[in-house]
XYZ file of C-alpha atoms in Angstrom:
774
model
C 116.103 81.835 69.034
C 116.250 78.790 71.721
C 113.448 77.141 73.790
C 115.595 76.712 77.210
C 114.581 74.879 80.342
C 115.952 76.316 82.950
C 120.121 75.681 82.559
C 122.158 75.187 86.069
C 123.508 78.712 87.357
C 127.499 78.799 86.687
C 127.187 81.558 89.473
C 127.311 80.450 93.071
C 126.950 82.897 95.957
C 126.229 82.527 99.804
C 124.706 85.818 99.695
C 122.792 87.948 97.064
C 125.418 90.421 95.080
C 124.612 94.234 95.628
C 121.122 95.182 94.421
C 120.601 91.332 93.130
C 117.567 88.756 93.843
C 116.599 88.797 97.311
C 117.385 92.789 98.383
C 114.994 95.464 97.998
C 116.710 97.040 94.634
C 115.644 100.663 94.376
C 113.037 101.199 91.353
C 114.298 102.987 88.571
C 111.438 104.922 88.025
C 110.958 105.393 91.839
C 112.023 108.847 91.988
C 110.434 109.967 88.762
C 107.101 109.033 89.950
C 107.496 110.803 93.325
C 108.954 114.519 91.649
C 106.396 114.084 89.048
C 108.823 113.655 86.531
C 107.524 109.741 84.937
C 106.411 110.259 81.637
C 103.013 108.440 81.905
C 100.792 107.618 78.763
C 98.737 110.337 78.506
C 102.111 112.825 78.491
C 102.631 111.379 75.051
C 103.907 114.556 72.333
C 104.391 115.122 69.179
C 104.051 118.212 66.853
C 101.492 117.919 64.416
C 99.917 115.666 66.224
C 96.092 115.718 66.098
C 93.547 114.847 68.916
C 90.899 111.685 68.593
C 87.615 111.383 70.660
C 84.816 108.870 70.825
C 81.163 109.003 70.418
C 79.550 106.634 72.296
C 75.909 105.048 72.837
C 73.406 106.368 75.673
C 71.790 103.513 75.331
C 72.407 99.728 77.169
C 70.862 97.949 74.128
C 69.464 99.452 70.807
C 69.396 99.326 66.733
C 71.226 101.598 64.866
C 68.692 102.864 62.362
C 71.075 105.433 60.877
C 74.908 107.830 61.496
C 74.927 111.238 59.994
C 78.060 112.513 60.406
C 78.098 115.829 58.243
C 77.724 118.598 61.118
C 80.805 117.435 62.909
C 82.504 117.468 59.872
C 81.761 120.701 59.168
C 82.853 121.797 62.410
C 86.935 123.851 61.834
C 89.520 121.872 62.559
C 88.207 118.478 61.869
C 90.098 115.917 60.174
C 87.857 112.924 60.125
C 85.103 111.513 61.486
C 85.341 107.832 60.854
C 82.168 105.302 61.563
C 81.620 101.600 61.234
C 82.277 101.947 57.073
C 85.146 103.324 57.557
C 86.470 100.014 59.797
C 89.531 98.933 56.948
C 90.117 95.387 58.230
C 87.314 93.074 59.946
C 85.271 95.042 62.256
C 85.791 92.513 64.968
C 88.516 92.218 68.162
C 88.542 90.394 71.769
C 90.497 88.337 73.787
C 88.986 85.052 73.727
C 86.172 85.213 71.160
C 86.135 88.543 68.459
C 82.536 89.241 69.318
C 82.906 93.404 69.945
C 82.617 95.411 67.421
C 85.321 98.289 66.904
C 82.710 100.306 66.311
C 79.224 99.553 66.549
C 77.195 98.684 63.212
C 73.518 97.956 63.491
C 73.023 97.774 67.131
C 74.851 98.594 70.340
C 74.919 96.502 73.275
C 75.975 98.354 76.376
C 75.935 102.121 77.044
C 79.155 103.440 76.655
C 79.901 101.340 72.935
C 82.129 103.370 70.424
C 79.795 104.355 67.732
C 81.727 107.065 66.022
C 85.122 108.975 65.821
C 86.793 112.314 65.369
C 90.073 113.752 64.899
C 90.602 117.564 65.028
C 93.248 119.918 66.099
C 92.368 120.315 69.425
C 90.637 117.870 72.051
C 87.634 120.271 72.607
C 86.878 120.373 68.846
C 87.296 116.530 69.129
C 84.687 116.417 71.482
C 82.553 118.837 70.413
C 82.509 117.371 66.823
C 81.635 114.467 67.904
C 78.555 115.836 69.894
C 77.247 116.555 66.797
C 77.425 113.159 64.891
C 74.039 112.571 64.899
C 73.002 108.624 65.250
C 69.188 107.216 65.127
C 68.293 104.952 67.853
C 65.519 102.240 68.196
C 65.315 101.432 71.970
C 65.295 97.956 72.910
C 64.843 96.113 76.544
C 67.930 95.132 78.244
C 68.945 91.694 79.526
C 70.207 92.512 82.687
C 69.665 89.526 85.119
C 72.657 86.622 84.639
C 70.945 84.379 86.364
C 67.531 84.346 84.163
C 70.150 84.929 80.970
C 72.052 81.700 81.578
C 68.106 79.669 82.272
C 67.737 80.351 78.308
C 64.990 83.562 79.660
C 64.981 86.522 77.639
C 66.505 87.628 73.827
C 69.891 86.149 72.931
C 72.191 89.117 73.600
C 74.457 87.188 70.567
C 73.849 84.326 68.312
C 74.206 81.354 70.446
C 72.185 82.139 73.272
C 73.464 83.944 76.899
C 76.202 81.407 78.335
C 79.488 81.987 77.492
C 80.492 79.495 79.522
C 79.872 76.646 81.978
C 82.239 74.598 84.035
C 81.501 71.633 86.105
C 83.188 70.299 88.851
C 82.680 66.853 89.892
C 84.563 65.092 92.470
C 84.362 62.276 94.603
C 80.091 61.449 95.240
C 78.103 64.046 94.366
C 75.444 62.390 96.456
C 77.154 62.839 99.637
C 75.254 63.822 103.123
C 76.604 65.386 106.204
C 75.365 65.679 110.020
C 75.804 69.912 109.671
C 74.535 71.503 106.899
C 75.311 75.289 106.434
C 73.861 76.949 103.190
C 73.643 80.678 102.030
C 73.408 83.022 98.720
C 75.834 85.643 98.022
C 76.287 88.195 95.715
C 79.268 90.282 94.424
C 78.859 93.806 93.326
C 80.791 95.192 90.842
C 84.375 96.652 91.099
C 86.182 99.023 89.090
C 90.260 98.519 88.303
C 90.290 102.592 89.626
C 93.798 102.846 88.260
C 94.434 106.642 87.979
C 95.808 107.036 84.607
C 93.361 106.732 82.139
C 93.609 105.022 78.820
C 95.642 107.197 76.472
C 98.223 106.632 73.284
C 99.493 107.843 70.447
C 99.527 106.252 67.321
C 101.941 107.729 64.385
C 101.536 106.465 60.479
C 104.381 105.273 59.107
C 105.806 105.694 55.546
C 105.736 101.609 54.835
C 101.662 102.181 55.379
C 101.871 100.495 59.078
C 101.401 101.967 61.675
C 103.540 103.037 65.401
C 101.375 102.741 67.881
C 102.902 103.988 71.959
C 100.118 102.785 74.782
C 99.370 101.819 78.432
C 98.796 98.042 78.085
C 98.985 94.750 79.682
C 99.462 92.677 76.307
C 101.903 94.133 73.593
C 101.561 91.572 71.128
C 97.649 90.568 71.867
C 97.397 93.950 71.296
C 99.168 94.054 68.112
C 97.218 90.661 66.652
C 93.584 92.154 67.167
C 94.817 95.945 65.827
C 96.585 94.384 62.486
C 92.844 92.264 62.414
C 90.520 95.047 62.419
C 93.019 97.227 60.218
C 93.876 94.575 57.670
C 97.665 95.009 58.226
C 99.999 92.174 58.284
C 101.426 91.752 61.801
C 104.874 93.282 61.150
C 103.011 96.955 60.040
C 101.840 97.257 63.919
C 104.360 98.307 65.849
C 103.654 98.200 69.951
C 105.735 100.169 72.052
C 104.758 100.342 76.179
C 104.383 103.698 77.672
C 104.103 104.801 80.746
C 101.655 102.807 82.738
C 99.294 104.546 85.661
C 98.118 101.377 86.741
C 96.534 98.532 85.606
C 94.775 95.702 87.296
C 93.443 93.856 84.414
C 91.073 96.772 82.879
C 94.295 97.269 80.246
C 94.151 93.571 79.334
C 91.470 94.097 76.623
C 92.053 96.724 73.932
C 90.243 100.422 74.905
C 91.707 103.127 72.015
C 93.842 101.245 70.623
C 92.267 100.340 66.877
C 90.604 103.811 66.951
C 94.109 106.167 67.130
C 95.650 103.554 64.537
C 91.908 104.385 62.208
C 92.123 108.064 62.685
C 96.335 108.311 62.044
C 96.141 106.020 59.242
C 92.911 107.981 57.859
C 94.421 111.564 58.082
C 98.496 110.724 57.791
C 98.864 112.621 61.130
C 100.008 111.375 64.145
C 96.483 111.218 66.530
C 96.716 111.022 70.618
C 93.797 109.845 72.371
C 93.109 110.144 76.377
C 89.668 109.223 78.070
C 88.091 111.094 81.028
C 87.667 109.548 84.070
C 84.060 108.746 82.870
C 84.685 108.094 79.742
C 87.367 105.339 81.632
C 84.068 103.873 83.205
C 82.733 102.530 80.176
C 85.930 102.427 78.560
C 87.511 99.165 79.846
C 85.964 96.279 80.928
C 85.354 96.037 85.347
C 85.294 92.627 87.903
C 82.015 90.222 87.247
C 79.557 90.520 89.298
C 78.453 87.311 90.892
C 75.637 85.665 92.664
C 77.117 82.863 94.563
C 74.356 79.977 96.460
C 76.858 77.421 98.420
C 76.259 74.429 100.312
C 78.519 73.208 102.906
C 78.657 69.505 105.095
C 80.643 68.560 107.716
C 81.186 66.114 110.074
C 80.414 66.987 113.583
C 83.540 68.376 114.756
C 83.851 70.994 111.533
C 85.423 68.944 108.664
C 84.397 69.210 105.497
C 82.441 66.000 103.753
C 81.198 68.065 100.757
C 80.833 71.200 99.089
C 77.559 72.277 96.727
C 78.217 75.231 94.946
C 76.416 77.570 91.856
C 78.473 80.618 91.042
C 76.625 83.090 88.364
C 79.001 85.884 86.944
C 77.803 88.580 84.727
C 80.237 89.023 81.430
C 78.334 92.009 80.134
C 77.945 92.370 76.939
C 80.785 91.082 75.615
C 82.704 87.427 76.148
C 86.605 89.342 77.585
C 88.215 87.151 79.504
C 84.795 85.458 80.835
C 85.463 82.257 79.856
C 89.219 82.004 82.102
C 87.374 83.739 84.803
C 84.428 81.520 84.855
C 87.255 78.260 85.179
C 88.851 80.363 87.705
C 85.702 80.911 90.326
C 84.648 76.698 90.147
C 88.043 75.535 90.439
C 88.878 77.230 93.275
C 85.544 77.514 94.573
C 86.164 74.955 97.197
C 88.226 76.922 98.496
C 92.010 76.308 100.344
C 90.381 73.297 101.988
C 90.427 69.276 101.971
C 87.274 68.607 100.755
C 86.493 64.576 99.443
C 83.329 65.750 97.382
C 83.009 68.185 95.472
C 79.707 69.815 93.205
C 80.317 73.129 91.602
C 78.961 74.802 88.545
C 80.528 77.850 87.238
C 78.920 80.036 84.948
C 79.183 82.973 82.340
C 76.537 85.182 81.577
C 76.163 87.964 78.381
C 73.723 90.705 79.382
C 73.727 94.355 78.708
C 75.367 95.181 81.355
C 78.843 96.260 80.875
C 81.605 94.353 79.720
C 83.577 92.591 82.253
C 86.857 91.290 82.172
C 90.497 90.728 83.895
C 90.798 91.958 87.525
C 93.355 91.391 90.042
C 92.288 87.825 91.982
C 90.214 86.864 88.285
C 87.079 85.147 89.962
C 88.875 83.886 92.719
C 87.922 86.990 94.381
C 84.260 86.570 93.994
C 84.795 82.389 95.065
C 86.507 83.425 98.130
C 83.485 86.075 99.547
C 81.124 82.825 99.137
C 83.521 79.872 100.589
C 84.992 82.120 103.267
C 81.018 83.078 104.714
C 80.334 79.845 104.424
C 83.486 78.801 106.682
C 81.932 81.146 109.267
C 78.458 79.995 109.509
C 80.364 76.313 109.583
C 82.311 77.152 112.598
C 79.240 78.730 114.434
C 76.963 75.449 113.699
C 79.754 73.235 114.999
C 80.901 75.551 117.956
C 83.988 76.339 117.566
C 86.740 79.361 116.430
C 86.783 80.845 113.171
C 90.135 80.101 113.109
C 90.096 76.915 113.974
C 87.301 75.673 111.589
C 89.995 77.332 109.103
C 93.146 75.568 110.506
C 91.363 72.192 110.771
C 90.313 71.912 106.862
C 93.413 73.418 105.294
C 95.468 72.198 102.666
C 98.333 70.758 102.742
C 101.332 70.062 100.537
C 100.314 66.222 99.121
C 96.594 67.088 98.984
C 93.980 67.562 95.927
C 92.253 70.102 95.008
C 88.362 70.350 93.552
C 89.887 69.617 90.103
C 91.926 66.561 91.406
C 94.999 68.058 91.075
C 97.639 67.501 93.350
C 99.424 70.034 95.554
C 103.002 69.304 94.635
C 104.974 71.994 96.597
C 104.220 74.233 99.776
C 100.640 74.584 100.504
C 101.019 76.310 104.502
C 96.937 77.038 105.195
C 97.273 76.101 108.698
C 100.287 78.207 109.603
C 99.563 81.087 107.596
C 96.407 81.082 109.715
C 97.963 80.487 112.959
C 100.237 83.187 112.153
C 98.031 86.029 111.822
C 95.675 84.547 114.733
C 98.718 85.330 116.969
C 99.975 88.319 116.255
C 99.130 91.132 118.432
C 96.007 92.895 118.736
C 95.257 96.439 118.389
C 94.851 98.101 121.159
C 91.201 98.446 123.143
C 89.784 101.538 121.986
C 88.219 101.991 125.643
C 84.883 102.590 123.802
C 83.046 101.770 127.458
C 85.257 102.639 129.802
C 86.667 105.938 130.736
C 85.422 109.289 130.227
C 84.311 110.507 126.641
C 86.022 113.539 126.751
C 89.370 111.496 126.406
C 88.693 109.433 123.450
C 90.783 110.133 120.109
C 87.286 110.597 117.950
C 89.867 110.009 114.749
C 90.238 106.505 115.447
C 86.711 106.477 115.873
C 83.749 105.396 112.579
C 83.123 108.941 111.075
C 86.651 110.423 112.268
C 86.603 113.553 112.579
C 83.356 114.156 111.393
C 82.085 113.938 115.598
C 79.467 111.642 114.743
C 80.574 109.489 117.655
C 82.830 109.785 120.512
C 82.302 106.014 121.218
C 78.482 105.334 121.779
C 77.236 102.661 119.795
C 80.581 101.600 118.371
C 81.354 97.629 118.609
C 84.618 95.863 117.454
C 84.658 92.703 115.641
C 87.519 90.196 114.397
C 87.268 88.592 111.547
C 89.209 86.172 109.187
C 89.522 85.077 105.328
C 91.852 82.657 103.791
C 92.412 82.302 99.719
C 93.619 80.168 96.885
C 94.770 82.046 93.422
C 96.552 79.573 90.619
C 99.553 81.581 89.302
C 100.172 81.797 85.842
C 97.874 80.905 82.411
C 95.917 77.862 83.238
C 94.114 74.482 80.781
C 96.691 74.215 78.919
C 97.397 77.347 77.054
C 100.882 77.562 75.731
C 102.042 80.188 78.535
C 105.591 81.294 77.658
C 107.827 84.914 77.567
C 110.993 85.568 76.049
C 113.786 87.091 76.542
C 117.062 88.955 74.883
C 119.618 89.224 76.962
C 123.019 91.267 74.727
C 126.425 91.675 77.293
C 128.478 94.379 76.225
C 131.440 96.972 76.900
C 130.957 99.975 76.824
C 133.771 103.284 78.238
C 135.477 99.498 78.974
C 132.918 98.454 80.974
C 130.672 95.620 80.825
C 126.994 96.828 80.214
C 124.148 94.071 80.079
C 120.961 94.735 78.425
C 118.067 93.182 79.134
C 114.901 93.348 75.881
C 111.032 91.497 76.584
C 107.885 92.782 75.698
C 106.981 91.875 79.286
C 104.752 94.812 80.678
C 105.434 97.542 83.986
C 102.692 98.267 85.367
C 103.666 99.752 88.765
C 105.084 96.048 90.116
C 108.315 96.495 90.070
C 109.181 94.058 86.980
C 112.005 96.649 85.755
C 113.142 96.383 88.810
C 113.425 92.897 89.188
C 114.420 92.004 85.765
C 117.861 94.257 86.305
C 118.326 92.179 90.030
C 118.639 88.796 88.231
C 120.781 90.024 85.326
C 123.016 90.884 88.318
C 122.588 88.396 90.182
C 123.503 85.660 87.107
C 126.298 87.801 85.493
C 127.313 89.384 88.693
C 127.598 92.550 86.276
C 126.544 95.688 88.011
C 125.254 97.904 85.226
C 121.828 96.897 83.711
C 119.714 98.583 81.176
C 115.982 97.025 80.387
C 114.629 98.206 77.627
C 111.265 99.733 77.012
C 109.057 96.776 76.591
C 108.083 96.488 72.987
C 107.508 94.221 69.964
C 110.815 93.878 68.614
C 110.982 91.240 70.946
C 108.715 87.869 71.087
C 106.077 87.970 73.065
C 106.194 88.280 76.976
C 102.157 87.255 77.362
C 99.941 89.548 79.770
C 101.225 91.120 82.835
C 98.122 89.004 84.748
C 97.566 85.851 86.799
C 100.733 87.326 88.620
C 102.470 85.596 86.384
C 105.627 88.251 85.176
C 108.030 87.164 88.035
C 107.639 83.406 87.046
C 107.256 83.375 83.107
C 109.372 86.854 82.242
C 111.822 86.121 85.571
C 112.653 82.867 84.383
C 113.206 83.830 80.543
C 115.437 86.249 81.783
C 117.509 83.890 84.544
C 117.483 81.678 81.293
C 119.059 83.924 78.640
C 121.362 85.279 81.034
C 122.852 81.541 81.714
C 123.320 81.123 78.693
C 125.268 84.226 78.510
C 127.166 83.327 80.992
C 127.884 79.921 79.730
C 129.575 81.390 77.021
C 131.626 83.471 79.130
C 132.918 80.804 81.285
C 133.760 78.573 78.478
C 136.032 81.934 76.683
C 137.623 82.141 80.287
C 138.305 78.205 80.642
C 139.963 77.768 77.396
C 142.478 80.370 78.438
C 142.941 79.576 82.254
C 142.933 75.696 81.323
C 140.304 74.899 83.691
C 136.966 73.223 83.643
C 134.300 75.789 82.820
C 132.226 74.308 86.260
C 134.690 75.406 88.227
C 134.166 79.117 87.356
C 131.652 81.862 88.208
C 130.558 85.272 87.404
C 131.255 88.086 90.150
C 131.532 91.632 90.149
C 132.548 91.993 86.379
C 135.729 88.746 86.695
C 135.749 85.315 86.427
C 136.609 84.020 89.461
C 138.460 80.561 89.871
C 137.944 77.733 92.354
C 140.217 78.988 95.134
C 138.788 82.943 94.550
C 141.922 84.107 92.195
C 140.561 86.223 89.769
C 140.549 84.581 86.580
C 139.470 86.970 83.614
C 137.744 90.678 83.577
C 134.550 90.285 81.765
C 134.959 93.061 79.645
C 138.374 91.692 78.178
C 136.027 88.311 77.411
C 133.475 90.453 74.981
C 135.838 92.426 73.472
C 134.449 94.217 70.551
C 131.745 92.028 69.952
C 128.503 91.713 71.939
C 127.349 88.141 73.445
C 123.442 87.905 72.865
C 121.319 85.058 73.392
C 117.548 85.094 73.179
C 115.651 82.740 74.932
C 111.657 81.680 74.763
C 110.830 80.393 78.457
C 107.860 78.098 79.723
C 106.962 76.972 82.703
C 105.690 72.968 83.102
C 102.791 72.095 81.145
C 98.688 72.143 82.404
C 96.036 70.520 80.778
C 92.559 70.840 79.475
C 89.728 70.320 81.986
C 87.473 67.145 81.775
C 84.440 68.516 80.108
C 82.141 66.640 81.847
C 83.946 66.417 85.643
C 86.814 69.114 85.795
C 89.070 67.582 86.683
C 93.147 68.156 85.254
C 96.179 69.317 86.658
C 94.639 72.495 84.982
C 96.886 74.780 87.559
C 100.593 75.908 87.446
C 101.324 77.098 90.993
C 98.615 77.849 93.456
C 99.490 80.319 96.099
C 97.594 81.331 99.725
C 96.897 83.919 101.471
C 95.270 84.891 104.873
C 94.263 88.132 106.593
C 93.067 88.880 109.668
C 90.515 91.661 110.253
C 89.578 93.972 113.086
C 87.015 96.443 112.851
C 84.781 99.090 114.975
C 81.431 100.057 113.483
C 79.148 102.269 114.638
C 75.986 100.053 114.728
C 73.849 103.406 114.759
C 74.950 104.873 111.972
C 76.568 102.087 110.205
C 79.849 103.518 109.783
C 82.752 101.049 109.508
C 86.262 101.858 110.277
C 88.816 98.682 109.794
C 91.402 99.071 112.156
C 93.824 96.269 111.522
C 94.418 94.443 108.439
C 97.018 91.724 109.238
C 98.429 89.266 106.719
C 100.801 85.805 106.505
C 101.177 84.816 102.584
C 103.911 82.542 101.273
C 105.482 83.996 98.654
C 108.128 80.553 97.519
C 110.739 83.441 97.426
C 111.121 86.895 98.196
C 113.085 88.522 94.957
C 112.531 91.598 96.696
C 111.006 92.078 99.801
C 110.299 95.437 99.232
C 108.207 94.990 96.683
C 106.424 91.959 97.566
C 105.732 93.884 100.792
C 104.720 96.660 98.534
C 101.741 94.123 96.674
C 100.245 92.859 99.678
C 99.910 96.732 101.363
C 98.004 97.148 97.467
C 95.941 94.155 97.048
C 95.237 94.085 100.797
C 93.495 97.681 100.125
C 91.630 96.518 96.776
C 90.364 94.181 98.859
C 89.434 96.286 101.716
C 87.453 98.820 99.006
C 85.424 95.761 97.753
C 84.266 94.895 101.312
C 82.985 98.436 102.312
C 82.982 100.729 99.598
C 83.393 100.571 95.953
C 80.631 99.218 93.388
C 79.674 100.613 89.967
C 76.022 100.770 90.649
C 74.037 99.964 87.317
C 70.582 100.049 86.795
C 68.728 98.646 84.030
C 71.649 98.325 82.427
C 73.003 102.078 82.670
C 75.767 103.309 85.223
C 74.898 105.819 88.009
C 78.284 106.906 89.291
C 81.018 107.047 86.833
C 83.521 109.085 88.665
C 85.231 109.022 91.516
C 82.520 111.355 93.253
C 80.712 108.861 93.462
C 82.533 106.023 93.024
C 84.650 105.795 95.993
C 88.175 103.826 96.565
C 90.329 103.643 100.031
C 92.343 106.297 100.653
C 95.674 106.848 103.218
C 93.128 107.160 106.158
C 91.174 104.666 105.163
C 94.206 101.985 105.345
C 94.876 100.236 108.525
C 98.361 99.188 109.872
C 99.547 96.067 108.663
C 101.471 93.775 110.339
C 102.656 91.267 107.634
C 104.396 87.892 107.683
C 106.055 86.328 104.934
C 106.922 82.769 104.079
C 109.257 81.662 101.883
C 108.615 78.401 101.269
C 110.363 77.763 97.986
C 108.699 76.182 94.671
C 110.637 73.593 93.624
C 109.131 74.029 90.254
C 109.404 78.155 89.801
C 112.554 79.870 89.166
C 114.523 80.747 92.558
C 111.580 79.313 94.261
C 109.723 81.827 94.063
C 105.312 82.189 93.990
C 103.031 84.618 92.373
C 102.427 87.584 94.940
C 100.078 90.166 94.011
C 96.471 88.834 93.879
C 96.196 86.408 97.145
C 96.087 89.601 99.291
C 92.999 90.829 97.166
C 91.275 87.268 97.665
C 91.212 86.972 101.223
C 91.216 90.314 102.913
C 88.078 91.094 101.375
C 85.496 87.838 103.470
C 88.548 88.742 106.772
C 86.659 92.621 106.573
C 82.972 91.400 106.605
C 83.781 88.552 108.588
C 84.829 90.994 111.321
C 82.003 93.086 110.380
C 79.182 90.131 111.531
C 81.222 89.752 113.980
C 80.860 93.043 115.385
C 76.956 93.548 114.416
C 75.549 90.016 114.463
C 74.262 90.434 110.968
C 74.462 87.956 108.049
C 75.768 90.481 105.326
C 76.355 87.854 102.287
C 76.396 90.808 100.041
C 79.727 92.605 99.388
C 80.489 96.118 99.359
C 78.725 96.198 102.491
C 76.559 99.366 103.110
C 75.677 101.724 105.517
C 72.066 100.730 105.250
C 72.674 96.803 105.409
C 73.739 97.779 109.056
C 71.173 100.130 110.169
C 68.364 98.383 107.979
C 67.384 101.458 106.772
């Protein structure tokens, strides 16, 4: 294995090859998914397998005083009932801190915490038996207010207090003053990732005492590390293969059923499959952190920012998960995509007895953006300028410093993005106040075919939102990916095989790896192997990082293979390798002549290279000031939303949600548009409908009946303007795409609702009662 920077490309083309980088190559899994033939993790099957089920706590906080399993074991068809006493290794796991038990021992810290496991010959038998496990609880008062928790009020959820992390950002003069000051308190509800494929997987005991796990996840190697730790096995004895993933959005970064299925398989010596129900899925994964934010913005009379002061409190729930990193993102990005000479931000993550929260698309930047963008609208009103103009006037540009003091050393076209969405054509006037009522199409109005209005009480509003997001892992994390590229001849034709542990969660990563190999090696036939732990780590599919990091690794490995081919060809041709290129399965000379066939150069022995590729290093944050070059790359997006609001009933219809985003370079333009549309839909959901309702630590709506997500009828047409301002530090100049549209879409929609109603609206999601006062 080699550790390699990006080798200069030996393949030079004026246009992309067929289905190479820069084209909208078709997805190899696309047809299967459209036809309903794709095998998701819940479709896994093995002869003789058992089914696993989990008993979960009904309480947010309680001591466990006794567990009795006899009744469950007596059920015909039950093969095993396990509790914390049966965890073979250490009863703990966690992404950053191993603070969460595999199975609760002396207490439960949130509703839904796993207490016992059952394996049986039928899923219904397993569920019935799990319900017969008797657990004696002594309820305890739950800690549910994260702001009180970080103040030190109430009992500690864990030893050491209820503050998971406090991040301080101090830049410039902390006492700076300004002639124009706007303040606001804002709240963001708990959003769920709401993927359609529930948690599921299949664990198979192996003859060597280890286990093979097939599972839908986001981070194979960290899963393996945590599973091995809990099972008391060497990591080499835990082999994990990616199964079909039905969406993720951050929720699969933490463990769910991985250790549980493996425990049952090792105990019974039979394959064990586990599939969560929709209700159990709500309890079985982390959610987006709810947030409480207090902001103060100071500006001069023209609206140019002088200072930003903020306090951001995030509810991490019962266990740490990725809360430390989410807090860092919220704090370091908390001043927004704006030039601010003086910054004072405190970000806190709290332990509570609410549901655990962790990674979700946007990762702390979503919460902060709702705060700072609401403030920018208030500032625009205070100085009497247009909401778009206030953003243009203050927008970051290349060469500016962000709140941590880091210099933006690639494109940061904030003002240009705002101008582009501002100047897009607006949707036609619906004629709400003119024309006969009978001519109005009620399908275009809030409430639609429910016939709640024919235009009476409907008001239109326009709003803007801009977001900033870090790409890849930050704060000095050793962030890398491993790629193995093999070139061999099959049936007389060259075939490239790419093997990484990078997880495809629906974003098109398999397609992109194929495109890169075609581009770098000039070979049409490319196969991407299923991701697993037989190859080195690729890190997590999160932080909009896989195109950057795994793309960089595949590119580098391909270039090493290409260098070997060109070296062989140069000897035969008597020319320098630098004068040769790879194209359409051949080595081509400087005048375009065919020098050699790749198949002949490879022969019977494959050419293989494995590369471990890292992006440029980042630094930790100064613990007192939060200064440092903590991030690899920044990405920016802007939205303009147009909404119609029935102010009498509190109903909202998003009429348009237009976006401009810089993607560096669109490696697959079709996939880029898909990411922008999908991210915008999740932002719309947070703005007007999505929230897990938690009262006294208990979830009130764990179903898609009561937890609402946008459908195709809720999403408006989108005009999308993609800028391609290449980042010179990134492979192919790309910039992470998936998260920025989720960040800027929520504040844009809420700003439009404010414009339509004149209401302050300091909380998301906006519900009908917020608009009608009922």
